[in-house]
Coordinates of C-alpha atoms and ligand atoms in Angstrom, one line a residue:
M190 CA 10.8 11.6 5.6
A191 CA 11.8 11.8 1.9
S192 CA 8.9 11.1 -0.5
D193 CA 9.5 8.0 -2.3
T194 CA 6.9 9.1 -4.6
D195 CA 8.4 12.2 -6.0
A196 CA 11.6 10.2 -6.5
R197 CA 9.6 7.5 -8.2
H198 CA 7.8 10.1 -10.4
A199 CA 11.2 11.2 -11.7
Q200 CA 12.1 7.7 -12.3
H201 CA 9.1 7.0 -14.0
E202 CA 9.3 9.8 -16.4
E203 CA 12.4 8.2 -17.7
A204 CA 10.5 4.9 -18.4
Q205 CA 10.1 4.0 -22.0
V206 CA 8.0 0.8 -21.4
S207 CA 4.7 1.5 -20.0
R208 CA 2.8 -0.2 -17.6
R209 CA 0.2 -0.8 -20.3
Q210 CA 2.5 -2.7 -22.2
F211 CA 3.4 -4.6 -19.0
V212 CA 0.0 -5.3 -18.2
K213 CA -0.9 -6.5 -21.8
R214 CA 1.5 -9.0 -21.4
A215 CA 0.1 -10.0 -18.1
G216 CA -3.0 -10.3 -19.5
I217 CA -1.6 -13.0 -21.7
V218 CA -1.5 -14.8 -18.4
G219 CA -4.9 -13.9 -17.5
G220 CA -6.0 -15.7 -20.8
T221 CA -5.9 -18.7 -18.8
V222 CA -8.6 -17.6 -16.9
G223 CA -11.7 -18.9 -18.8
A224 CA -9.9 -22.5 -18.9
L225 CA -10.2 -23.2 -15.3
G226 CA -13.3 -21.3 -14.7
A227 CA -15.5 -23.0 -17.5
A228 CA -14.2 -26.4 -17.6
G229 CA -13.6 -27.7 -14.0
V230 CA -10.1 -28.8 -15.4
L231 CA -9.2 -31.2 -12.7
Q232 CA -9.4 -34.8 -13.8
G233 CA -10.7 -37.3 -11.5
C234 CA -12.2 -34.7 -9.1
T235 CA -15.3 -36.6 -8.1
A236 CA -18.2 -36.0 -5.4
A237 CA -15.9 -38.3 -3.2
D238 CA -13.6 -35.3 -2.9
G239 CA -16.2 -33.9 -0.6
A240 CA -19.1 -33.3 -2.6
G241 CA -22.6 -33.1 -0.9
A242 CA -21.8 -34.8 2.4
S243 CA -23.9 -32.9 4.6
S244 CA -22.1 -33.8 7.7
Q245 CA -18.9 -32.3 6.2
W246 CA -20.2 -28.7 5.9
W247 CA -17.1 -27.3 5.9
L248 CA -16.2 -28.8 2.2
P249 CA -17.4 -27.3 -0.9
A250 CA -19.8 -29.1 -3.1
K251 CA -17.0 -30.5 -5.2
W252 CA -13.1 -29.3 -5.7
D253 CA -13.2 -28.0 -9.3
V254 CA -9.4 -27.9 -9.2
E255 CA -6.6 -29.4 -7.4
T256 CA -3.1 -28.3 -6.5
D257 CA -0.5 -28.6 -4.2
V258 CA -0.3 -24.7 -3.1
V259 CA -2.5 -21.7 -3.9
V260 CA -0.9 -18.2 -3.8
V261 CA -3.5 -15.5 -3.4
G262 CA -1.8 -12.3 -4.5
T263 CA 0.3 -11.5 -7.3
G264 CA 2.6 -8.5 -5.6
D265 CA 5.8 -8.7 -3.5
A266 CA 4.9 -11.2 -1.2
G267 CA 2.8 -13.5 -3.5
C268 CA 5.4 -14.1 -6.2
P269 CA 8.4 -15.0 -4.2
A270 CA 6.2 -17.2 -2.5
A271 CA 5.1 -19.2 -5.4
I272 CA 8.4 -19.4 -7.2
R273 CA 9.8 -20.9 -4.2
A274 CA 7.2 -23.2 -3.5
H275 CA 7.5 -24.3 -7.3
D276 CA 11.2 -24.7 -6.7
A277 CA 10.6 -26.8 -3.6
G278 CA 8.7 -29.1 -5.8
A279 CA 5.1 -28.0 -5.4
K280 CA 2.5 -27.2 -8.0
V281 CA 1.5 -24.2 -7.7
I282 CA -1.6 -21.8 -8.8
V283 CA -1.3 -18.1 -8.3
I284 CA -4.7 -16.2 -8.3
D285 CA -5.3 -12.4 -8.4
K286 CA -8.6 -10.7 -8.4
G287 CA -7.1 -7.9 -10.3
D288 CA -7.0 -7.5 -13.8
F289 CA -3.4 -6.5 -14.2
F290 CA -0.5 -8.4 -12.7
G291 CA 1.4 -6.9 -9.5
G292 CA -1.0 -5.1 -7.2
C293 CA 0.3 -2.0 -5.5
S294 CA 3.6 -3.5 -6.1
V295 CA 3.6 -2.7 -9.6
L296 CA 2.7 0.9 -8.8
G297 CA 4.9 1.5 -5.9
G298 CA 8.4 2.8 -5.3
G299 CA 11.0 0.0 -5.2
N300 CA 12.7 0.8 -1.9
S301 CA 13.1 -2.8 -0.4
Q302 CA 14.5 -2.7 2.9
L303 CA 16.9 -5.6 3.7
A304 CA 18.9 -6.3 6.6
C305 CA 22.8 -7.5 6.9
T306 CA 23.0 -8.6 3.4
S307 CA 25.9 -9.4 1.2
I308 CA 24.8 -7.0 -1.2
Q309 CA 25.4 -4.3 1.5
T310 CA 28.9 -5.8 2.1
R311 CA 29.4 -5.3 -1.7
F312 CA 28.6 -1.6 -1.5
D313 CA 31.1 -1.3 1.4
I314 CA 28.2 -0.8 3.9
T315 CA 28.6 -2.4 7.3
D316 CA 25.2 -3.2 9.0
D317 CA 24.4 -5.3 12.3
P318 CA 21.6 -7.2 13.0
E319 CA 21.1 -5.5 16.6
W320 CA 20.8 -2.3 14.7
D321 CA 18.4 -3.5 12.1
Y322 CA 16.2 -4.8 15.1
D323 CA 16.6 -1.8 17.0
D324 CA 16.0 0.8 14.4
T325 CA 12.8 -1.1 13.1
M326 CA 11.7 -1.4 16.9
E327 CA 12.1 2.4 17.4
F328 CA 10.6 3.4 14.6
G329 CA 7.7 1.0 14.7
L330 CA 6.8 2.3 18.3
Y331 CA 8.1 -0.9 19.8
R332 CA 5.0 -2.9 18.4
S333 CA 7.0 -5.3 16.2
N334 CA 6.8 -8.9 17.2
P335 CA 10.4 -9.9 18.2
E336 CA 10.4 -13.3 16.5
V337 CA 8.6 -12.1 13.2
L338 CA 10.9 -9.0 13.1
Q339 CA 13.8 -11.4 13.6
A340 CA 12.8 -13.7 10.7
W341 CA 13.0 -11.0 8.4
I342 CA 16.4 -10.1 9.6
D343 CA 17.5 -13.8 9.6
N344 CA 16.1 -14.3 5.9
S345 CA 17.3 -11.0 4.2
D346 CA 20.8 -12.2 3.0
S347 CA 19.6 -15.2 1.6
Y348 CA 16.5 -13.6 0.0
A349 CA 18.6 -10.8 -1.6
R350 CA 21.0 -13.2 -3.2
W351 CA 17.9 -15.5 -4.0
A352 CA 16.6 -12.6 -5.9
E353 CA 19.9 -12.0 -7.7
D354 CA 20.7 -15.5 -8.6
V355 CA 17.3 -17.1 -9.3
C356 CA 15.4 -14.2 -10.3
E357 CA 18.0 -12.6 -12.0
M358 CA 17.4 -9.1 -10.4
A359 CA 20.3 -6.9 -10.3
W360 CA 20.9 -4.7 -6.8
A361 CA 22.1 -1.7 -8.3
R362 CA 22.2 0.4 -5.3
I363 CA 21.4 0.9 -1.6
G364 CA 19.8 4.1 -0.3
K365 CA 19.5 5.1 3.2
Q366 CA 16.0 6.3 4.4
E367 CA 14.6 7.0 7.8
P368 CA 15.1 5.2 10.2
A369 CA 17.9 3.1 9.1
R370 CA 21.0 4.1 10.6
V371 CA 22.9 2.8 7.5
P372 CA 21.8 2.4 4.0
R373 CA 19.5 -0.8 3.6
S374 CA 17.0 0.3 0.9
H375 CA 17.8 -2.3 -1.8
L376 CA 17.1 -1.1 -5.4
A377 CA 16.8 -2.9 -8.4
A378 CA 18.7 -2.1 -11.4
A379 CA 16.9 -0.5 -14.4
Y380 CA 15.3 -3.2 -16.7
R381 CA 14.0 -3.1 -20.2
G382 CA 13.1 0.4 -20.1
Q383 CA 12.3 0.7 -16.6
S384 CA 14.4 2.8 -14.4
E385 CA 16.5 2.1 -11.5
G386 CA 14.8 1.5 -8.2
S387 CA 11.3 1.6 -9.5
G388 CA 8.8 -0.9 -8.0
I389 CA 7.7 -2.3 -11.6
V390 CA 11.2 -3.7 -12.0
I391 CA 10.9 -6.2 -9.0
S392 CA 7.5 -7.1 -10.7
M393 CA 8.8 -7.7 -13.8
H394 CA 11.5 -10.0 -12.9
F395 CA 9.1 -11.9 -10.8
F396 CA 6.5 -12.4 -13.5
E397 CA 9.1 -13.6 -15.9
Q398 CA 10.2 -16.3 -13.3
L399 CA 6.6 -17.4 -13.2
E400 CA 6.5 -17.5 -16.7
K401 CA 9.7 -19.2 -17.0
R402 CA 8.3 -21.9 -14.8
G403 CA 4.8 -22.2 -16.3
I404 CA 3.4 -21.3 -13.1
E405 CA -0.4 -20.6 -13.7
V406 CA -1.3 -17.0 -12.9
L407 CA -5.2 -16.6 -13.0
L408 CA -6.2 -12.9 -13.0
R409 CA -9.6 -11.7 -12.3
H410 CA -10.0 -14.7 -10.1
K411 CA -11.2 -13.6 -6.5
M412 CA -10.7 -15.7 -3.4
T413 CA -13.9 -15.3 -1.6
K414 CA -13.4 -18.1 1.3
I415 CA -11.3 -20.1 2.8
F416 CA -12.2 -23.9 3.5
R417 CA -10.8 -25.2 6.9
E418 CA -11.7 -28.4 8.7
P419 CA -13.2 -27.5 11.7
N420 CA -10.1 -26.9 14.2
G421 CA -8.1 -28.5 11.6
P422 CA -5.8 -27.7 8.1
V423 CA -6.9 -25.4 5.6
L424 CA -8.0 -27.5 2.3
G425 CA -8.5 -25.2 -0.4
I426 CA -10.0 -22.0 -1.1
E427 CA -13.5 -20.7 -2.9
V428 CA -12.5 -18.6 -5.9
E429 CA -15.0 -16.3 -8.2
T430 CA -14.0 -16.3 -11.8
P431 CA -15.3 -14.5 -14.8
D432 CA -17.2 -17.9 -15.5
G433 CA -18.2 -18.7 -12.0
T434 CA -17.3 -20.0 -8.5
I435 CA -14.9 -22.6 -8.2
A436 CA -13.4 -24.4 -5.5
I437 CA -9.5 -25.1 -5.5
K438 CA -7.9 -27.8 -3.3
A439 CA -4.7 -27.1 -2.0
R440 CA -3.1 -30.4 -1.1
R441 CA -0.2 -28.7 1.0
G442 CA -1.5 -25.1 1.8
V443 CA -2.6 -21.5 0.9
V444 CA -0.4 -18.4 1.0
I445 CA -2.4 -15.6 1.7
A446 CA -0.6 -12.3 -0.1
T447 CA -3.8 -10.1 -0.7
G448 CA -2.0 -6.7 0.4
G449 CA -3.7 -4.0 2.9
F450 CA -7.4 -3.0 3.7
K451 CA -6.9 0.7 3.0
G452 CA -9.2 0.5 0.2
N453 CA -12.2 -0.8 2.3
S454 CA -13.5 2.2 4.1
Q455 CA -16.0 0.1 5.9
M456 CA -13.3 -1.7 7.5
V457 CA -10.8 1.1 7.9
R458 CA -13.6 2.7 9.9
A459 CA -14.3 -0.5 12.0
W460 CA -10.8 -0.5 13.5
H461 CA -10.2 3.1 13.6
P462 CA -13.7 5.1 14.2
A463 CA -11.9 8.6 13.4
F464 CA -11.6 7.8 9.5
D465 CA -15.3 8.0 9.4
E466 CA -15.3 9.0 5.6
T467 CA -14.3 7.3 2.4
L468 CA -10.4 8.0 2.2
I469 CA -8.5 7.4 -1.0
W470 CA -5.7 5.1 -0.9
S471 CA -2.3 5.2 -2.8
G472 CA -3.0 2.6 -5.5
W473 CA -6.6 4.2 -6.2
P474 CA -8.2 3.6 -8.7
D475 CA -6.3 0.8 -10.0
V476 CA -5.7 -1.7 -7.3
L477 CA -8.3 -2.7 -4.7
P478 CA -6.9 -3.5 -1.3
T479 CA -10.0 -4.2 0.4
G480 CA -9.0 -6.8 3.1
D481 CA -10.4 -9.7 1.6
G482 CA -7.3 -11.9 2.9
H483 CA -7.7 -10.5 6.5
L484 CA -11.8 -11.3 6.0
C485 CA -11.1 -14.8 5.0
V486 CA -8.6 -15.5 7.5
M487 CA -10.5 -14.0 10.3
N488 CA -13.4 -16.0 9.1
I489 CA -11.8 -19.4 9.9
G490 CA -10.4 -18.3 13.1
G491 CA -7.1 -16.9 12.4
G492 CA -5.7 -13.7 14.3
V493 CA -5.2 -10.3 13.3
V494 CA -2.7 -7.7 15.2
D495 CA -2.5 -4.0 15.9
M496 CA -5.4 -3.2 13.2
S497 CA -6.0 0.2 14.7
F498 CA -2.6 1.3 13.7
I499 CA -4.2 1.8 10.4
M500 CA -1.6 3.6 8.1
E501 CA 0.7 6.2 7.3
F502 CA -0.9 9.2 5.4
S503 CA 0.2 10.9 2.3
G504 CA -1.7 13.2 -0.1
R505 CA -1.8 15.1 -3.2
L506 CA -3.0 18.4 -3.8
G507 CA -6.0 18.9 -6.4
S508 CA -6.0 15.5 -7.4
R509 CA -7.1 12.2 -5.8
Q510 CA -4.6 10.1 -7.6
Y511 CA -1.4 9.2 -6.1
V512 CA 0.3 7.8 -9.3
R513 CA -0.6 7.7 -12.8
W514 CA 1.3 4.9 -14.8
D515 CA -1.2 4.9 -18.1
R516 CA -0.5 7.9 -20.4
P517 CA -3.7 8.9 -22.2
H518 CA -1.3 11.0 -24.3
F519 CA 1.9 9.9 -25.6
D520 CA 3.1 13.5 -25.8
N521 CA 2.3 14.1 -22.2
P522 CA 6.2 13.9 -20.7
S523 CA 4.7 13.7 -17.1
T524 CA 3.0 11.5 -14.8
R525 CA 2.9 13.8 -11.8
T526 CA -0.2 14.0 -10.2
G527 CA -1.5 17.1 -8.1
L528 CA -0.3 20.8 -7.9
P529 CA 2.9 22.0 -6.2
N530 CA 2.3 22.0 -2.4
S531 CA 5.7 22.9 -0.9
R532 CA 5.4 26.7 -0.9
L533 CA 2.8 27.7 1.6
E534 CA 3.9 31.1 2.8
H535 CA 1.1 32.8 1.1
I536 CA -1.7 30.1 1.9
V537 CA -4.3 29.8 4.4
F538 CA -6.1 26.4 5.0
V539 CA -10.0 26.2 5.3
E540 CA -12.2 23.4 6.5
N541 CA -15.7 22.6 5.4
S542 CA -17.0 25.6 7.6
G543 CA -14.9 28.0 5.5
R544 CA -12.7 28.9 8.5
R545 CA -9.1 28.2 9.4
Y546 CA -8.3 25.2 11.8
L547 CA -4.6 24.9 12.2
N548 CA -1.2 26.6 12.1
E549 CA -0.3 26.0 8.3
A550 CA 3.5 26.3 9.3
G551 CA 3.1 23.0 11.1
W552 CA 1.8 21.1 7.7
E553 CA 3.6 18.5 6.0
A554 CA 3.0 16.9 2.5
G555 CA 5.2 13.5 3.0
H556 CA 4.1 10.6 5.0
T557 CA 2.6 11.4 8.0
L558 CA 1.2 9.6 11.0
P559 CA -2.5 10.3 12.4
W560 CA -1.1 11.7 16.0
L561 CA 0.8 14.6 14.6
P562 CA -0.6 18.0 15.1
H563 CA -1.7 18.6 11.5
M564 CA -3.5 15.2 11.3
V565 CA -5.1 15.9 14.7
A566 CA -6.7 19.1 13.3
F567 CA -7.7 17.3 10.3
L568 CA -9.5 14.6 12.4
N569 CA -11.1 17.3 14.2
I570 CA -12.7 19.0 11.4
K571 CA -16.4 18.3 12.0
G572 CA -17.9 18.4 8.6
R573 CA -18.4 15.6 6.5
P574 CA -16.7 14.7 4.2
R575 CA -13.8 16.6 5.9
M576 CA -12.4 19.1 3.6
E577 CA -8.9 20.9 3.7
W578 CA -8.5 23.5 1.1
M579 CA -5.7 25.8 0.3
V580 CA -6.6 29.4 -0.3
T581 CA -4.6 32.2 -1.6
D582 CA -4.5 35.3 -4.1
Q583 CA -2.6 35.8 -7.1
D584 CA 0.7 36.7 -5.5
G585 CA 0.3 33.3 -3.5
A586 CA -0.7 31.3 -6.5
E587 CA 2.5 32.7 -8.4
D588 CA 4.6 32.0 -5.1
A589 CA 3.5 28.4 -5.2
E590 CA 3.6 28.0 -8.8
W591 CA 0.0 27.3 -9.5
T592 CA -0.3 29.8 -12.1
S593 CA 2.0 27.6 -14.5
Y594 CA -0.7 25.0 -13.9
E595 CA -3.8 27.6 -14.7
D596 CA -5.1 25.6 -17.5
A597 CA -5.9 22.6 -14.8
F598 CA -7.5 25.1 -12.7
I599 CA -9.7 26.1 -15.6
N600 CA -10.3 22.8 -17.2
P601 CA -9.7 20.2 -14.7
D602 CA -9.2 16.9 -16.0
P603 CA -8.3 13.8 -13.9
T604 CA -7.3 11.6 -17.0
K605 CA -4.4 14.1 -18.0
S606 CA -1.4 14.8 -16.3
P607 CA -1.5 16.6 -13.6
C608 CA -4.7 14.6 -13.2
I609 CA -6.6 17.7 -11.5
E610 CA -10.3 16.7 -10.3
P611 CA -13.0 18.8 -11.1
G612 CA -14.4 20.3 -7.9
W613 CA -10.9 20.0 -6.2
V614 CA -9.6 23.3 -7.6
A615 CA -11.4 26.9 -7.7
K616 CA -10.2 30.3 -9.0
A617 CA -12.3 33.5 -8.9
D618 CA -12.2 37.3 -8.9
T619 CA -14.0 37.1 -5.5
L620 CA -13.9 35.5 -2.3
A621 CA -17.6 34.8 -2.6
E622 CA -17.3 33.0 -5.9
L623 CA -14.4 31.2 -5.0
A624 CA -16.2 30.1 -1.8
R625 CA -19.3 28.9 -4.0
Q626 CA -16.9 26.7 -6.0
M627 CA -15.3 25.3 -3.0
G628 CA -18.7 24.5 -1.4
V629 CA -18.1 26.5 1.6
P630 CA -20.1 29.3 3.1
A631 CA -19.1 32.6 1.5
A632 CA -19.5 34.9 4.5
A633 CA -17.4 32.6 6.6
L634 CA -14.4 32.6 3.8
E635 CA -14.7 36.5 3.4
E636 CA -14.5 36.7 7.5
T637 CA -11.7 34.3 7.6
V638 CA -9.7 36.1 5.0
A639 CA -10.5 39.5 6.6
T640 CA -9.4 38.4 10.0
Y641 CA -6.2 36.7 8.5
N642 CA -5.5 39.9 6.6
A643 CA -5.6 41.8 10.1
S644 CA -3.1 39.4 11.7
V645 CA -0.9 40.1 8.8
A646 CA -0.9 43.8 9.3
A647 CA -0.8 43.6 13.0
G648 CA 2.3 41.1 12.5
A649 CA 1.0 38.4 14.7
D650 CA -1.5 35.5 14.2
P651 CA -3.4 35.2 17.6
E652 CA -5.7 32.6 16.2
F653 CA -3.0 29.8 15.5
Q654 CA 0.1 31.4 16.1
R655 CA 1.5 31.0 12.7
P656 CA 4.9 32.2 12.7
G657 CA 6.0 34.9 10.3
P658 CA 6.6 36.1 7.5
L659 CA 3.0 36.7 7.0
F660 CA 1.6 37.6 3.6
P661 CA -2.1 39.3 3.0
I662 CA -4.6 37.4 1.0
A663 CA -5.7 40.6 -1.1
R664 CA -4.9 40.6 -4.9
P665 CA -7.5 39.0 -7.0
P666 CA -7.9 36.6 -8.5
Y667 CA -8.2 34.2 -5.6
W668 CA -7.1 30.5 -6.2
A669 CA -7.9 27.4 -3.8
A670 CA -7.0 23.8 -4.4
R671 CA -8.3 20.8 -2.2
W672 CA -6.0 18.6 -0.5
C673 CA -6.5 14.8 -0.7
R674 CA -5.6 12.6 2.2
M675 CA -4.6 9.2 1.2
S676 CA -3.8 6.3 3.1
H677 CA -0.5 4.9 1.9
D678 CA 0.6 2.3 3.9
Q679 CA -0.5 0.0 6.6
C680 CA 1.8 -2.0 8.7
T681 CA -0.9 -4.1 10.6
G682 CA -3.0 -7.2 9.7
I683 CA -3.1 -11.0 9.6
R684 CA -1.1 -12.3 12.8
V685 CA 1.6 -14.7 11.7
N686 CA 4.5 -16.3 13.1
Q687 CA 8.0 -16.3 12.4
K688 CA 7.6 -18.9 9.7
M689 CA 4.8 -16.7 8.3
Q690 CA 2.2 -19.4 9.7
V691 CA -1.6 -17.8 10.4
V692 CA -1.7 -18.1 14.3
D693 CA -5.2 -19.4 15.7
Q694 CA -7.0 -16.4 17.4
M695 CA -8.3 -18.9 19.7
E696 CA -5.0 -19.3 21.1
Q697 CA -5.2 -15.7 22.8
W698 CA -8.2 -17.5 25.0
Q699 CA -6.5 -18.7 28.2
P700 CA -9.1 -19.6 30.5
D701 CA -6.6 -21.1 33.3
G702 CA -4.6 -17.7 33.1
G703 CA -1.4 -19.3 31.7
D704 CA 1.5 -17.6 31.2
S705 CA 2.0 -15.8 27.7
K706 CA 4.4 -17.6 25.4
P707 CA 6.2 -16.5 22.6
I708 CA 4.6 -16.5 18.9
S709 CA 6.6 -19.4 17.9
A710 CA 4.7 -21.6 20.6
E711 CA 1.4 -20.6 19.6
K712 CA -1.2 -22.8 17.8
V713 CA -1.3 -22.3 14.0
I714 CA -3.8 -22.8 11.6
P715 CA -2.3 -26.0 9.7
R716 CA -1.5 -25.3 6.3
L717 CA -2.3 -21.6 6.1
Y718 CA 0.3 -19.0 5.7
A719 CA 0.2 -15.1 5.0
A720 CA 3.0 -12.7 3.7
G721 CA 3.1 -9.2 2.6
E722 CA 1.2 -6.0 3.6
C723 CA -1.8 -8.2 4.7
T724 CA 0.3 -9.4 7.8
G725 CA 1.2 -7.3 10.9
G726 CA 4.2 -7.6 13.4
T727 CA 7.3 -7.2 11.5
G728 CA 7.5 -3.6 11.8
G729 CA 5.3 -2.3 14.4
A730 CA 2.9 0.8 13.8
V731 CA 5.1 2.6 11.0
R732 CA 6.6 1.3 7.8
G733 CA 9.8 3.3 8.0
S734 CA 11.8 2.8 4.9
G735 CA 10.9 0.4 2.2
K736 CA 9.0 -2.4 4.0
R737 CA 8.7 -3.9 0.4
G738 CA 11.8 -5.7 1.6
W739 CA 9.9 -7.2 4.6
Y740 CA 7.3 -8.4 2.2
Q741 CA 9.5 -10.3 -0.4
V742 CA 11.2 -12.1 2.6
H743 CA 7.9 -13.0 4.0
G744 CA 7.0 -14.5 0.6
Y745 CA 10.6 -16.3 0.4
I746 CA 10.0 -17.9 3.8
A747 CA 6.3 -19.0 3.4
G748 CA 6.7 -20.3 -0.2
D749 CA 9.3 -22.8 0.9
L750 CA 7.8 -24.0 4.1
V751 CA 4.3 -24.3 2.6
A752 CA 6.0 -26.6 -0.3
K753 CA 7.2 -28.7 2.4
E754 CA 4.0 -29.6 4.1
T755 CA 2.8 -33.4 3.9
P756 CA 0.6 -33.3 1.2
L757 CA -3.2 -34.0 2.1
A758 CA -4.6 -37.4 1.3
Ligands
FAD57 C1 1.7 4.4 -5.3 C2 2.4 3.7 -4.4 C3 3.9 3.9 -3.9 C4 4.4 3.1 -3.0 N1 5.7 3.2 -2.7 C5 6.5 2.6 -1.7 C6 7.8 2.7 -1.4 O1 8.6 3.1 -2.4 N2 8.5 1.6 -0.6 C7 7.7 0.8 -0.1 O2 8.2 0.0 0.8 N3 6.5 0.6 -0.2 C8 5.9 1.3 -1.1 N4 4.5 1.4 -1.7 C9 3.6 0.2 -0.8 C10 4.1 -1.1 -1.4 O3 4.0 -1.2 -2.7 C11 3.1 -2.3 -0.9 O4 3.2 -2.3 0.5 C12 3.7 -3.6 -1.4 O5 4.0 -3.8 -2.6 C13 2.6 -4.6 -0.8 O6 3.1 -5.9 -1.5 P1 2.0 -7.1 -1.1 O7 2.4 -8.1 -2.1 O8 1.7 -7.3 0.1 O9 0.5 -6.5 -1.8 P2 0.1 -6.2 -3.2 O10 1.3 -5.7 -4.1 O11 -0.8 -5.2 -3.0 O12 -0.4 -7.4 -3.9 C14 -1.5 -8.0 -3.4 C15 -2.4 -8.5 -4.5 O13 -3.5 -9.4 -3.8 C16 -4.5 -9.5 -4.7 N5 -5.8 -9.6 -4.1 C17 -6.3 -8.9 -3.0 N6 -7.5 -9.5 -2.6 C18 -7.4 -10.7 -3.4 C19 -8.4 -11.7 -3.3 N7 -9.6 -11.7 -2.5 N8 -8.4 -12.9 -4.4 C20 -7.4 -12.6 -5.3 N9 -6.4 -11.6 -5.1 C21 -6.3 -10.7 -4.4 C22 -4.4 -7.8 -5.5 O14 -5.5 -7.6 -6.6 C23 -3.0 -7.8 -5.4 O15 -2.7 -8.0 -6.8 C24 3.6 2.0 -2.5 C25 2.3 1.5 -2.9 C26 1.7 2.5 -3.7 C27 0.3 2.2 -4.1

């Protein structure tokens, strides 16, 4: 699969407006934070709104703020939800726990997969709803919910036109990515110094539309709880602000758009025990996708789906950062993170014990899935935390082009491109010293290399059947770099129906052995919607190309519908 990150890196290097500037602007919006948190601005919010009535334990002591709709999250899903809800007549408040606007959506590549749009027609691309359905089903291992998938297909065109007409976002190009049989990956035009197809362009347009409408966006506001009447509707949320905890009443409803849970290692482990050490996630260290939305929803009886299909993986060599947007030095032209990893002919991989553990020829750097052979080999590593080191000699370092990064090996600096981490690279005149720097047993590493060199001399690799050509690891100095596995994408999460309403978990309990029914017929938690990476069901187990399109469409659907809920008394 093509690496969206590499394309994004190239795009980003051309960018002239830094994220820092954008964030700074967004910070102005965050400036309203103190006002809500400190003052309890809601006029007429009295104890009668729920205060202290002990029989009504599900209510907060008081409602500090009241609105029609609360949207939680400022990413691809939350923003369209907020704009649409506002335009449908609702008073909207958007909160985000981050200290900058846009979450993973700001950092990510901009591939937005949309189905059967008039934009495709404009570019002479013929699509077919059945192809959209079949491609997504197949790639997602047939785990999409048919109705939820269909909702994305049915709403893609109106969303794509709305993005252009209402959000003033021009679709410049449509790319083709696996598994789409025709180009479907909509890429936004370059905007205000940001390059075509970058994810930040989408966030910038959404941000401007929120600002234009005067929709309140409260950064550093974290949802910690959803208030729900027992068996009844959602009433509002509890929010931690810099000035204390407040309760926001949502007369029409709440849209959860909190992103994934890949940054919550405890939660990841709970659903997939094999991932039993801290994994880095693609937005690290800027975004914290810790599954808050999932947990708050589960806490009030909402369902989740396919949570064990945790993620697609990607990675970096010698670096734990998938992207770096802020440039510490303006004379540094690159935002690349990590060392080159495409030329591996001279490299052996060793794990914690200092021994090889896979056939290096089957290894892939791009997006990968937990059940592929090299991932299985990774999961079989017994040491903790699992380490995967690429080891080579001077010939190999030259071939892999690591020698051009010699400075980074000698002086690793995670704040400077290529953002190399101390302890994640090693270079030494002897294998014993290399092993010491890597933190693996020296005798084992020496033996591994000797065995491998004997295989090279014999022209065959009996241990792992690595195909030739094989090159010895013999000319000092020796070089090593550690591979960082990153959870990149999650396609699992809160169980929603085709209207993005959260389904009531208890609906799965059928004591009378009733027949299963379509998700559209299942009971929902009234007034609770979820959209984006926090949900599951659209694309099954695997993201395929550009799931951002799914998420924008989710928000587009949810925002309109939540605004049309009858307001609570
Ligand atoms: C580096 C990188 C590259 C990527 N490249 C691509 C790509 O090319 N194509 C693609 O399709 N996808 C890509 N992705 C994934 C894609 O960016 C995400 O799937 C998508 O942006 C998710 O959108 P979202 O709105 O659901 O969540 P997010 O954009 O993550 O937004 C969720 C927001 O909710 C906030 N939040 C979370 N919990 C709370 C809480 N308790 N209270 C208040 N706020 C909260 C977060 O702070 C965050 O701002 C990439 C991701 C990364 C990090």
